[in-house]
Structures are given as C-alpha cells and as structure tokens.
PDB file of C-alpha atoms in Angstrom:
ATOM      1  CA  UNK A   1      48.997  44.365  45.359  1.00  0.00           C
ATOM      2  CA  UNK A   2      47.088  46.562  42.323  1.00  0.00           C
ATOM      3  CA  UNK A   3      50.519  46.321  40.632  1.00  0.00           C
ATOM      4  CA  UNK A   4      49.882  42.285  40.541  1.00  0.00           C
ATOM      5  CA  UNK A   5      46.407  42.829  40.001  1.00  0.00           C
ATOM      6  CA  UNK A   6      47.229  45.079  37.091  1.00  0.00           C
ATOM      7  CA  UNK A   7      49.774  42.532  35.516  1.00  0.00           C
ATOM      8  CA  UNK A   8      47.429  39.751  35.934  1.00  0.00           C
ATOM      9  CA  UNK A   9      44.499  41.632  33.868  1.00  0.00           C
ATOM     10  CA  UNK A  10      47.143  42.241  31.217  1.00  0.00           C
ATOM     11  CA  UNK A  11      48.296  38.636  30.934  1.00  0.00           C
ATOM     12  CA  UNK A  12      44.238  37.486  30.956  1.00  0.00           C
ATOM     13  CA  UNK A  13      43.292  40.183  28.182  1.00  0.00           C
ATOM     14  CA  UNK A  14      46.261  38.713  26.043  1.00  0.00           C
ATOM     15  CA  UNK A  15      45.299  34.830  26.930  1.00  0.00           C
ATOM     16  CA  UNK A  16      42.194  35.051  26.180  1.00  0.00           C
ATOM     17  CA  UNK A  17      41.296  36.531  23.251  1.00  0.00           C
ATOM     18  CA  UNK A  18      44.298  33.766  22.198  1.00  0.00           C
ATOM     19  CA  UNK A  19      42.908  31.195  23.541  1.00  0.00           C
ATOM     20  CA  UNK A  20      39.475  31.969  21.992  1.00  0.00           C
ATOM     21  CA  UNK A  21      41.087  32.367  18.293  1.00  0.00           C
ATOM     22  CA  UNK A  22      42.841  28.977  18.876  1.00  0.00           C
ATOM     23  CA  UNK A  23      39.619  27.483  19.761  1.00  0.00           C
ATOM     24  CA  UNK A  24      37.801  28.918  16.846  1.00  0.00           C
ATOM     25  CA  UNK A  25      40.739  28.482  14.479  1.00  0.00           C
ATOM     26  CA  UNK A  26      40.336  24.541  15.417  1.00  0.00           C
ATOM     27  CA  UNK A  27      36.727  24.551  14.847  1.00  0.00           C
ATOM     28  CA  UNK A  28      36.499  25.852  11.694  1.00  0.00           C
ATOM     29  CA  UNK A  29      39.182  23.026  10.737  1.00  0.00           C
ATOM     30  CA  UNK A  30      36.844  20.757  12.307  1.00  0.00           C
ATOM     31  CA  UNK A  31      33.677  21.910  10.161  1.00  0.00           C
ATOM     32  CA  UNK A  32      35.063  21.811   7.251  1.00  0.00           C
ATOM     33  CA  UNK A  33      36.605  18.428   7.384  1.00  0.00           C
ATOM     34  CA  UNK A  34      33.055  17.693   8.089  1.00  0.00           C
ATOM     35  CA  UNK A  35      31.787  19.588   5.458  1.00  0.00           C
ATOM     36  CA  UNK A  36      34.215  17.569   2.657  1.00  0.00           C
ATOM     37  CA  UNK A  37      33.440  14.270   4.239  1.00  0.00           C
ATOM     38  CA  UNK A  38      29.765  15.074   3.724  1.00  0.00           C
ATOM     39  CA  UNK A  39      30.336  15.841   0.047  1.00  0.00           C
ATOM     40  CA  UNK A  40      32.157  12.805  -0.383  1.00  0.00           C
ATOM     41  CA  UNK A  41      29.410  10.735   0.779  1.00  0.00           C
ATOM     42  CA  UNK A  42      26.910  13.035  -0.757  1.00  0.00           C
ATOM     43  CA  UNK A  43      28.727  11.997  -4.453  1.00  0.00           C
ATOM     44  CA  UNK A  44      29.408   8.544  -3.734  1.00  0.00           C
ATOM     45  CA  UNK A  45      25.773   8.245  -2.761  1.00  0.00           C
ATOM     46  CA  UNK A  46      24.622  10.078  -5.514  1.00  0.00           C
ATOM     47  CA  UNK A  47      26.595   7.735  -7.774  1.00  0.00           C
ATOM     48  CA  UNK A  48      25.514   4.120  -5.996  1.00  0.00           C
ATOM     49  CA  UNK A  49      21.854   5.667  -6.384  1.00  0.00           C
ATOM     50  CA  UNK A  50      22.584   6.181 -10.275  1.00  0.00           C
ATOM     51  CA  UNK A  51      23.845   2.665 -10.323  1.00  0.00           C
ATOM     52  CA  UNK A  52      20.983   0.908  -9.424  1.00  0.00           C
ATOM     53  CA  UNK A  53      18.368   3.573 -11.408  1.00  0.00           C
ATOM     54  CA  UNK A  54      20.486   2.691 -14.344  1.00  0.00           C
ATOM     55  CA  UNK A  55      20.045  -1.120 -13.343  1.00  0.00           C
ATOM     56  CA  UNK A  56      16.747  -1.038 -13.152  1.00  0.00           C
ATOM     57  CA  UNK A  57      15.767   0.909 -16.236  1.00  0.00           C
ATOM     58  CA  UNK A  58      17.973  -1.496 -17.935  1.00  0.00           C
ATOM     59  CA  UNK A  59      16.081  -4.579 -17.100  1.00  0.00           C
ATOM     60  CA  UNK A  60      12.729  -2.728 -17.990  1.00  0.00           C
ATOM     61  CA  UNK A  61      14.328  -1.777 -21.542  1.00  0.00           C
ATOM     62  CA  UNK A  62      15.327  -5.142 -21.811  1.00  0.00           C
ATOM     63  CA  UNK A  63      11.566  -6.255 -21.138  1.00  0.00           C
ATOM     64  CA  UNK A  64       9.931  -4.308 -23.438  1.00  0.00           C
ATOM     65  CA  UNK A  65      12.099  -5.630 -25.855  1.00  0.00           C
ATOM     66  CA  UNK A  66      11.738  -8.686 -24.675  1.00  0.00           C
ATOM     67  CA  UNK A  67      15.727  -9.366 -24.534  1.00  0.00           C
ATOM     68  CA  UNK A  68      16.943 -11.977 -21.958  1.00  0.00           C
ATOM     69  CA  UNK A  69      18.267  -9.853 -18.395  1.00  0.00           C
ATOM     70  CA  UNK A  70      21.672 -10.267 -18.440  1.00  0.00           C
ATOM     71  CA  UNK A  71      23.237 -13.134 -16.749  1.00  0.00           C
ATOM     72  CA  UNK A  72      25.586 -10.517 -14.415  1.00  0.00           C
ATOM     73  CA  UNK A  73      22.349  -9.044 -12.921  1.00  0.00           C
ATOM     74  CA  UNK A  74      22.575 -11.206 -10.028  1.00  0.00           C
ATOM     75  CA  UNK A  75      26.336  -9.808  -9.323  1.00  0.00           C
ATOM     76  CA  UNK A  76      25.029  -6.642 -10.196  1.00  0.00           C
ATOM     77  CA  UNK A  77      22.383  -7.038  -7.541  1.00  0.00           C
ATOM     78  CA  UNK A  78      24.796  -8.200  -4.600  1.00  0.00           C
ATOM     79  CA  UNK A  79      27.372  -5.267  -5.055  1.00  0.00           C
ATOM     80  CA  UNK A  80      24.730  -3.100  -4.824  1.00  0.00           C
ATOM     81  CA  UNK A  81      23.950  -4.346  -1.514  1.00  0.00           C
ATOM     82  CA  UNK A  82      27.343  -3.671  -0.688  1.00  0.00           C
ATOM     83  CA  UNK A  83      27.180  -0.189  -1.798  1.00  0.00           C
ATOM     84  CA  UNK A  84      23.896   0.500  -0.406  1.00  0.00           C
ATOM     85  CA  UNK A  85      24.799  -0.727   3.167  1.00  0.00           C
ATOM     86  CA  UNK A  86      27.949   1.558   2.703  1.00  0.00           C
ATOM     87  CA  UNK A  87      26.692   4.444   1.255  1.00  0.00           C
ATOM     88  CA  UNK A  88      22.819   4.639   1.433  1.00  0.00           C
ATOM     89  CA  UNK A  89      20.349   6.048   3.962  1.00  0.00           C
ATOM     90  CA  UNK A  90      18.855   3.470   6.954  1.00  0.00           C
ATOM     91  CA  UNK A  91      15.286   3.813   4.492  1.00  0.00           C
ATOM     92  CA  UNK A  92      16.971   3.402   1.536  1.00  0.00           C
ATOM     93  CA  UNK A  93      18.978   0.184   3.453  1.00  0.00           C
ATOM     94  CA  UNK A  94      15.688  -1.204   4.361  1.00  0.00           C
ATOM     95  CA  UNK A  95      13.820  -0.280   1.279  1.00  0.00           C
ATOM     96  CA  UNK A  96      16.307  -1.949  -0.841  1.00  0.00           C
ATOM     97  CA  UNK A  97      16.500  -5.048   1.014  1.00  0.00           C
ATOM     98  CA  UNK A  98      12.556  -5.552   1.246  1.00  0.00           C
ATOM     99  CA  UNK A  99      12.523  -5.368  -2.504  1.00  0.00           C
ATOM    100  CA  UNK A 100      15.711  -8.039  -2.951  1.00  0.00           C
ATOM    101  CA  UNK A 101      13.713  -9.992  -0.517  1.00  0.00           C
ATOM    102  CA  UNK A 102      10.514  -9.872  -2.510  1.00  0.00           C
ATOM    103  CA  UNK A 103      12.012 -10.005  -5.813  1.00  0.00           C
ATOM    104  CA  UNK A 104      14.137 -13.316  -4.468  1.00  0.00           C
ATOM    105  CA  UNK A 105      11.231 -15.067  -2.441  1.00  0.00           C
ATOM    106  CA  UNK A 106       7.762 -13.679  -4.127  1.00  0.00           C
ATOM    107  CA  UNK A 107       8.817 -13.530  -8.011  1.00  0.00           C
ATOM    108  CA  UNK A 108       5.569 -13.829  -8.722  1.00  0.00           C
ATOM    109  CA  UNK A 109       3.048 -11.375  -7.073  1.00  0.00           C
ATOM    110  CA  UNK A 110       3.831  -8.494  -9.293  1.00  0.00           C
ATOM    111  CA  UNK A 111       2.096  -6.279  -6.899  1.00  0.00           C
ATOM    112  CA  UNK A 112       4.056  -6.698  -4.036  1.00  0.00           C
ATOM    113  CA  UNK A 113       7.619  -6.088  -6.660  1.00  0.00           C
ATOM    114  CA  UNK A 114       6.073  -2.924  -8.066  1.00  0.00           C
ATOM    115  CA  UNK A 115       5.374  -2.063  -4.671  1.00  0.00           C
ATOM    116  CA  UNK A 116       8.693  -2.650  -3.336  1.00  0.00           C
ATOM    117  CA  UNK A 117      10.430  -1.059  -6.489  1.00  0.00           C
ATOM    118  CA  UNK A 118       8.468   1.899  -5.650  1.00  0.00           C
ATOM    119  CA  UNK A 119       9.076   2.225  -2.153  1.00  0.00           C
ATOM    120  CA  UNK A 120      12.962   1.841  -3.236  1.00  0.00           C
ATOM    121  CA  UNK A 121      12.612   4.701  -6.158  1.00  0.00           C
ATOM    122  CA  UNK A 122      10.896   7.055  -3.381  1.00  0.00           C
ATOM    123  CA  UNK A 123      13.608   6.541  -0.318  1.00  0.00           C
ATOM    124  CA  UNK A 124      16.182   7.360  -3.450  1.00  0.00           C
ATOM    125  CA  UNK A 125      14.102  10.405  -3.915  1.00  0.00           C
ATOM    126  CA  UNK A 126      13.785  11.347  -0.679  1.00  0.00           C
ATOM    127  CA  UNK A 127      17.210  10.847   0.244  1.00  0.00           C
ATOM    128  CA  UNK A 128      18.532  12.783  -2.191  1.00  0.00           C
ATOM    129  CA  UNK A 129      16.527  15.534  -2.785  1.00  0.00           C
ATOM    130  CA  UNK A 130      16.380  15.930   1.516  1.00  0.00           C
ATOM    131  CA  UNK A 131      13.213  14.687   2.429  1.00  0.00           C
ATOM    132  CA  UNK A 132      11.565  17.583   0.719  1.00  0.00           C
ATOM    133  CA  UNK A 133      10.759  16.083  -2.661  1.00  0.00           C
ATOM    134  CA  UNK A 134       6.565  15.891  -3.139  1.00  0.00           C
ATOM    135  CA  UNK A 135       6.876  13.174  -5.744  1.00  0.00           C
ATOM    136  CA  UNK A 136       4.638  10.196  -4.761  1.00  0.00           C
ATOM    137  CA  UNK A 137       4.759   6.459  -5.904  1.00  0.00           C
ATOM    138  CA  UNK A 138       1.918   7.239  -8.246  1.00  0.00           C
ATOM    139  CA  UNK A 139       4.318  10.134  -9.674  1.00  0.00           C
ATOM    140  CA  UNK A 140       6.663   7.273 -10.440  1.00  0.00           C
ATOM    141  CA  UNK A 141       4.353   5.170 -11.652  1.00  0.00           C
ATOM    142  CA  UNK A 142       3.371   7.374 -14.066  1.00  0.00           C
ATOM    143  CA  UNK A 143       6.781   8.618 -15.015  1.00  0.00           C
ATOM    144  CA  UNK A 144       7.965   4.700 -15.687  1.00  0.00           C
ATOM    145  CA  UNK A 145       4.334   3.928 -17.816  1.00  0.00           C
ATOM    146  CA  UNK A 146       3.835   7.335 -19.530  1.00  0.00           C
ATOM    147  CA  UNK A 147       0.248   7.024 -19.669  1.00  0.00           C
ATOM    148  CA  UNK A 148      -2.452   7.677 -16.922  1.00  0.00           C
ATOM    149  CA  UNK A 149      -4.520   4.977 -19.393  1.00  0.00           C
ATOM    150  CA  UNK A 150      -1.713   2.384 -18.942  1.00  0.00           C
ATOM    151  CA  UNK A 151      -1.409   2.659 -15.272  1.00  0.00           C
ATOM    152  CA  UNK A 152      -4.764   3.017 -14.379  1.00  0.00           C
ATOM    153  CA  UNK A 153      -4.766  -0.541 -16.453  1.00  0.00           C
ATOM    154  CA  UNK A 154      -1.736  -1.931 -13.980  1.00  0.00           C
ATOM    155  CA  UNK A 155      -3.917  -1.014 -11.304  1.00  0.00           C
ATOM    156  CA  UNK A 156      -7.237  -2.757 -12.665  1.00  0.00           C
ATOM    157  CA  UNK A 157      -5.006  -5.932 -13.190  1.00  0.00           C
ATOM    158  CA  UNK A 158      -4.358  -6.123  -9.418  1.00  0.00           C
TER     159      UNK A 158
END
C-alpha cells in the first residue's frame, strides 16, 4: 500500500508542476494576443482621432481665409462616423454624434456647435491620454483662439 502511495506522489509531483507550466504557458499566449490587439486599436484609434482633428482644423483654416469648405466634407463627415463607431470610445461615439446632430439640425446657434466641438475635442483628449489629461474646454478654447482677449470676446457674444 505505501509502495502505491509512494508511486502516486511521484506521478502528482511530475503532473503538476506540468500541468501548471501548460496553464501558464497558455496564458501568457493569451495576454499577449491581448496586449497586440490593444495596440492595434490603440493606433487605429489614434489615427481616426487625427483624422477628424485634421478635418476640423481644416475647415477653421479654410474660414479664416474665408475659402469655400470643400464639397467632400460631407463624405468626409460620414466615414468618420464609420470609423468612430468602429474605433472610438462609447464618449467619444456619443460626443461625436451630438455634434453631427447639432451641426446638421442647429447650424445656426454657434453656441451650442462650439459647445459640441468642444465636448468632441475633450472625449478625444480624454480617451487618449487615459482619462488623466487636466485640459478643460476653456484650455481648448484658448488653444484654437490664441488670445484670452479673443475668447473672452466669443464668450461676451453669447
């Protein structure tokens, strides 16, 4: 009886230390796959985010000098969604639409578009930088204007 006692303690001290480096060979597979699939996102992100910064900052360059938007902004506008809905965080998602949806059905009320547009610039941030970035909308604000005279005038104007 201590003989199969003795045989069954060997075969347990070989299985499981076995067993164990299977188990943590397979997670380690696991977490990196993760870890690369995370990346991925993370840069294709990154880029869709660049995308419609760039857009943006295109049509305000175009403003001040007083060009016509392009005619593809529209396109432009719609593949972003696509993107966005692919790539981009839920607030992003949300903060993106609200702003189409102003910028579609209250062209007007410049308030509620800078608002929007600000909202949108600070989920970007956020995302990004992992919720830990301090910049506010009046950081952006000023960062877009230049001038604490010039947006202290955009707020007067409301």
């Amino acid at each position: 009886m201590t003989d199969f006692k003795d045989i069954i303690l060997a075969v347990l001290a070989i299985l499981i230390p076995a067993i164990v480096a299977i188990l943590g060979y397979v997670i380690h597979r696991k977490t990196e796959c993760i870890k690369i699939m995370e990346s991925q996102l993370s840069d294709k992100k990154y880029h869709e985010y660049a995308g419609l910064v760039d857009m943006f900052f295109k049509i305000l360059k175009d403003t001040k000098r007083n060009n016509v938007p392009n005619d593809n902004l529209a396109e432009q506008m719609v593949d972003l969604k696509k993107d966005i809905l692919l790539y981009g965080s839920d607030k992003v998602f949300f903060a993106y639409n609200n702003f189409f949806d102003i910028s579609t059905n209250y062209p007007g009320s410049l308030k509620l578009l800078m608002d929007a547009w600000l909202n949108l610039m600070l989920e970007i941030r956020q995302d990004m930088c992992g919720h830990s970035s301090k910049i506010t909308k009046d950081d952006i604000l000023f960062n877009l204007m230049q001038s604490r005279d010039e947006m202290n005038k955009y707020y007067a104007s409301l």
